[in-house]
Short mmCIF file of C-alpha atoms and ligand atoms in Angstrom, two decimals:
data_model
loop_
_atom_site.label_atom_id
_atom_site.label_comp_id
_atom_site.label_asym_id
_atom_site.label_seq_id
_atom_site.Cartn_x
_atom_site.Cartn_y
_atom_site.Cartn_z
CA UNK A 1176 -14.76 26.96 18.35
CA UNK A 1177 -14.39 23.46 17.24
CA UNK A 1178 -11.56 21.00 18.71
CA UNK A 1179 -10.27 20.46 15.29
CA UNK A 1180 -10.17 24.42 14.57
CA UNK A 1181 -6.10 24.25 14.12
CA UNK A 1182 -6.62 21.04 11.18
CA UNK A 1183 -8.62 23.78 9.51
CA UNK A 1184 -6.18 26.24 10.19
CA UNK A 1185 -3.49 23.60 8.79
CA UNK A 1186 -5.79 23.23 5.30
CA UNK A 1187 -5.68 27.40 4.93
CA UNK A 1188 -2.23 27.37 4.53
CA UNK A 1189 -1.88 24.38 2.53
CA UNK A 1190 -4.13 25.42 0.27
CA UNK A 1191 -2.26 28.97 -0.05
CA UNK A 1192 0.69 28.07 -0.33
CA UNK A 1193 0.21 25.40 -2.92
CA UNK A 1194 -1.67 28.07 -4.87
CA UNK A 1195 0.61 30.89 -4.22
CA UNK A 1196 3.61 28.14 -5.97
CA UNK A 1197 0.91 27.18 -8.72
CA UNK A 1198 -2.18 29.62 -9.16
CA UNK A 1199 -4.04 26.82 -11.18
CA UNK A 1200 -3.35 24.08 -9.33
CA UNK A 1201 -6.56 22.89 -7.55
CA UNK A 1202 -8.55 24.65 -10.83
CA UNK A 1203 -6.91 21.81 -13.12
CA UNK A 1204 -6.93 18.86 -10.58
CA UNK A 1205 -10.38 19.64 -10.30
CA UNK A 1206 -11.31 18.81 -13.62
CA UNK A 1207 -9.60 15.12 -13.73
CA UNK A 1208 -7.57 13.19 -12.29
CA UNK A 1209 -4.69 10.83 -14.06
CA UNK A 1210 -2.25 9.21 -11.48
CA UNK A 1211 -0.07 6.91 -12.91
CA UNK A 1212 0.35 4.98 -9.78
CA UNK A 1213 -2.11 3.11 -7.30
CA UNK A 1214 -0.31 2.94 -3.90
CA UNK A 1215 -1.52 -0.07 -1.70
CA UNK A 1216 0.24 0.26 1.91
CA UNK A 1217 -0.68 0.34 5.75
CA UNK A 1218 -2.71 2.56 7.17
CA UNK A 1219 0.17 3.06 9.74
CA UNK A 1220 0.17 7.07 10.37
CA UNK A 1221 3.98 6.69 9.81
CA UNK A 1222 3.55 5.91 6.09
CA UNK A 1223 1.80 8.35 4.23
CA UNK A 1224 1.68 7.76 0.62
CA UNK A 1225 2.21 11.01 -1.04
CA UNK A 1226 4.54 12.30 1.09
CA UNK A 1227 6.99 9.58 1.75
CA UNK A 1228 7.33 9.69 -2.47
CA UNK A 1229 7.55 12.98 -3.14
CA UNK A 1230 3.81 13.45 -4.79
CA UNK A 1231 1.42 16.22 -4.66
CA UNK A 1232 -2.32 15.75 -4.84
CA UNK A 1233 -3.48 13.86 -8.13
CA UNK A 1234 -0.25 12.21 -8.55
CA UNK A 1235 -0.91 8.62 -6.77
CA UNK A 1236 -4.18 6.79 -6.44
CA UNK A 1237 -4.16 5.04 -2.75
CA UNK A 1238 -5.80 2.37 -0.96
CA UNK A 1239 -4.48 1.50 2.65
CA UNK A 1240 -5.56 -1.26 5.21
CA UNK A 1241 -3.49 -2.71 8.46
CA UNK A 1242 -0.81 -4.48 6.76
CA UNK A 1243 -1.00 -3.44 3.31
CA UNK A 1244 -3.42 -6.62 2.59
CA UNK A 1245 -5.16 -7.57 -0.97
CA UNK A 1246 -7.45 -10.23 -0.06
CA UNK A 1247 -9.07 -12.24 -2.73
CA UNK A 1248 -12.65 -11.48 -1.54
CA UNK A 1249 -12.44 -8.45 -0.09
CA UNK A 1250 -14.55 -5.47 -2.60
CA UNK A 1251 -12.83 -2.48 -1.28
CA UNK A 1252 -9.72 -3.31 -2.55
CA UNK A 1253 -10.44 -5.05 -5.22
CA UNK A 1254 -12.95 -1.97 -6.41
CA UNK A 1255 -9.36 0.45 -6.24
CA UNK A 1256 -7.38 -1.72 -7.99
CA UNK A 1257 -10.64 -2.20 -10.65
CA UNK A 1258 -11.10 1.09 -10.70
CA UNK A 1259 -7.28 1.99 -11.04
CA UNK A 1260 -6.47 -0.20 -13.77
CA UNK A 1261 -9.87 0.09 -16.28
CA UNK A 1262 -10.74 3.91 -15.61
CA UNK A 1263 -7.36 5.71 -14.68
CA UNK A 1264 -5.28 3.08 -16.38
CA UNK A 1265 -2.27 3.25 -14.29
CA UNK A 1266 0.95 1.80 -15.18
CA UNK A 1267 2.12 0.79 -11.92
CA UNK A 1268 0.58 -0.81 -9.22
CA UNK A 1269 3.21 -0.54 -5.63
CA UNK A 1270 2.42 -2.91 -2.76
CA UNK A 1271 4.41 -1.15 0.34
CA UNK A 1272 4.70 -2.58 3.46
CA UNK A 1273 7.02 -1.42 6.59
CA UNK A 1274 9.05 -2.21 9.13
CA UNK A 1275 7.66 -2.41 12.62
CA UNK A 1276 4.01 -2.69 11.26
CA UNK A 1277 1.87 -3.43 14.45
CA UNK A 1278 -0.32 -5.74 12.16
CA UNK A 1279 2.80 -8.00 11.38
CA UNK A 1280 3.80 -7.84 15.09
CA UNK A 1281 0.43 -8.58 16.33
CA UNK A 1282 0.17 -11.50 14.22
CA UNK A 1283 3.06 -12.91 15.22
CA UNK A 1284 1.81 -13.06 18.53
CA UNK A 1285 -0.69 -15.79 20.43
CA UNK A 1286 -3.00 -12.73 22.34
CA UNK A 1287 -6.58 -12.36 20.61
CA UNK A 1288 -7.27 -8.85 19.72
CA UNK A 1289 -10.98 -9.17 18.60
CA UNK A 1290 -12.10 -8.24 15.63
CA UNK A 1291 -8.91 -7.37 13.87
CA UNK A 1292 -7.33 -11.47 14.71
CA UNK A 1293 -9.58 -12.32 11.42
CA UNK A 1294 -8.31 -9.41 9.45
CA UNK A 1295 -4.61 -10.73 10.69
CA UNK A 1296 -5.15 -14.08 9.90
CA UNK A 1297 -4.36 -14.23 6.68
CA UNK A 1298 -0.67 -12.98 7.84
CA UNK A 1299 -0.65 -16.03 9.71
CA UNK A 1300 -1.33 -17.41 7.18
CA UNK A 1301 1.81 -16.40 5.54
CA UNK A 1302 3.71 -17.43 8.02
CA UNK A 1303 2.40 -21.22 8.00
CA UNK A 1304 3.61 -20.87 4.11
CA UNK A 1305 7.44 -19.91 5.38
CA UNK A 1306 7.42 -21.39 8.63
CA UNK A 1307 10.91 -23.05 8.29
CA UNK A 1308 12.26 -19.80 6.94
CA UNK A 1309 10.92 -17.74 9.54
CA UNK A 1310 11.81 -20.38 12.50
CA UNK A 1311 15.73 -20.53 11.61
CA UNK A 1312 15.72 -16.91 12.83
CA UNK A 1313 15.85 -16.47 17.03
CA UNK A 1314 16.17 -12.77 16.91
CA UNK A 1315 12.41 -11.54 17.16
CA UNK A 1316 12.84 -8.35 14.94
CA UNK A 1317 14.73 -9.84 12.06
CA UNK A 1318 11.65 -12.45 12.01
CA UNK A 1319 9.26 -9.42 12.26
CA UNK A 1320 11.16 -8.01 9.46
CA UNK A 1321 11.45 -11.23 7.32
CA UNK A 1322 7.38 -11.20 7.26
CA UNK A 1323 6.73 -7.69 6.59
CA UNK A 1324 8.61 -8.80 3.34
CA UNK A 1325 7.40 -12.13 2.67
CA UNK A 1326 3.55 -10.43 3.63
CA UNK A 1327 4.16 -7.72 0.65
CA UNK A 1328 5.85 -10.54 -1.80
CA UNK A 1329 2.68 -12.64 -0.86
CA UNK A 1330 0.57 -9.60 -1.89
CA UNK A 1331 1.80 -9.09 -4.95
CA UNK A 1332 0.86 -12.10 -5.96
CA UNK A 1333 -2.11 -11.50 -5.07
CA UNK A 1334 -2.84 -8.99 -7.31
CA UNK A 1335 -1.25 -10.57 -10.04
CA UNK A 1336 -3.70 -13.43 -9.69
CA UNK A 1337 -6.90 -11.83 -9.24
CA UNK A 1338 -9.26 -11.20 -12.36
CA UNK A 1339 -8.39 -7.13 -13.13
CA UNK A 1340 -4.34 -8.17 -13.84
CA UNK A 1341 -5.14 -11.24 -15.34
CA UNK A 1342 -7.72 -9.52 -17.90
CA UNK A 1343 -5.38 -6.54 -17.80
CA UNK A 1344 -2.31 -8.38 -19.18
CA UNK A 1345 -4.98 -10.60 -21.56
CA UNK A 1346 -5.64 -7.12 -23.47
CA UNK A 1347 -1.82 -6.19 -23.06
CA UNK A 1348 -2.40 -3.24 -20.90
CA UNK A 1349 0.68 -2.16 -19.95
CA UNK A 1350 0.77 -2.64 -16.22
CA UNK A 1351 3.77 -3.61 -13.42
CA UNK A 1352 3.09 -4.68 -10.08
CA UNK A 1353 5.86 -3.82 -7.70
CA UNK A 1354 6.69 -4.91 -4.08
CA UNK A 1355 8.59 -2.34 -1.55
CA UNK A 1356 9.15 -2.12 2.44
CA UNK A 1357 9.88 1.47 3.74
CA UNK A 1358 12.03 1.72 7.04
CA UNK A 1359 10.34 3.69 9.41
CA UNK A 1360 13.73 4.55 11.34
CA UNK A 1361 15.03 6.30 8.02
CA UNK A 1362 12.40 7.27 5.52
CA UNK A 1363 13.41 4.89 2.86
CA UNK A 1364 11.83 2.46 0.01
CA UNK A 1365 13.27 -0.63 -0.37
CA UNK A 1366 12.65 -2.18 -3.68
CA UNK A 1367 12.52 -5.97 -3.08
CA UNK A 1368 12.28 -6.62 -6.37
CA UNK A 1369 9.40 -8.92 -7.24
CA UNK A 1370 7.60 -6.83 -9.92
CA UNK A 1371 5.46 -8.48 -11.88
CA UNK A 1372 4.35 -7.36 -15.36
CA UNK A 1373 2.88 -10.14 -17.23
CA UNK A 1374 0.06 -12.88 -16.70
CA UNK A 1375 2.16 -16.01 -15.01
CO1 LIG B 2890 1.56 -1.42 9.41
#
């Protein structure tokens, strides 16, 4: 039997019981999809898209990475949000970040991690931007917490500068960018309000 027997087990009755609420379900989804969101957050096991918002399958488009990033040059993400705004056309784009992200908290730190200290460079980067902000606080979670926000605020921006939005907006596709931290401790979105829904 294989080690993962019980995750198929799991599916089953998923499956069945979404089915048993909505015979047609999967039959419809099948045919297309049409979120009207594309989710960008962490891939932190703790904050799983659909779930934490309520969504069932075809609902929300996602793309996650360690600490919710949207680097200029990087294709992945840049092919989800292409192929989110021009094919699916969704009308909002959420950047979520979290509380007691291990990416934020490992960047904050002077340890190399391999690898990943390139990927979590660009967070220090964000920090050089807000240094002063960041160094009037001495207690080491409210700093933590300060970047998760000023990360997602940064990545917003982001989006809104890179060529999809910018031709998005140029053709007046209606589009909003919004920026959010969810609170691991309690299950909730915070809207930071920083949406963005025209060319700047
Ligand atoms: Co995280």
């Amino acid at each position: 039997m294989s080690s993962i027997q019980h995750l198929f087990d799991n599916n089953q009755q998923w499956a069945e019981q979404i089915k048993k609420q909505s015979p047609d379900f999967f039959k419809n989804l099948s045919e297309q999809q049409k979120p009207k969101y594309l989710w960008i957050g962490c891939s932190d096991s703790r904050v799983p898209a659909n779930d934490l918002l309520g969504m069932l399958p075809g609902e929300v488009f996602v793309h996650r990475n360690i600490a919710n990033q949207v680097i200029h040059t990087d294709l992945n993400c840049l092919s989800v949000i292409q192929f989110a705004v021009d094919v699916l056309e969704v009308k909002h784009i959420i950047v979520c970040g979290h509380y007691r992200c291990g990416g934020i908290q490992a960047a904050l730190e002077t340890t190399s991690h391999g690898l990943i200290d390139n990927w979590l460079r660009h967070i220090k980067d964000v920090y050089r931007f807000h240094k002063e902000k960041l160094e009037q606080l001495s207690d080491e979670t409210e700093k933590a917490n300060l970047l998760c926000e000023l990360n997602v605020i940064e990545q917003v921006a982001n989006v809104s500068n890179s060529t999809i939005l910018r031709d998005a907006w140029e053709r007046k596709q209606n589009l909003t960018i919004h920026g959010v931290v969810y609170n691991v401790h309690d299950g909730i979105l915070k809207d930071l309000n920083v949406s963005i829904s025209e060319k700047s």
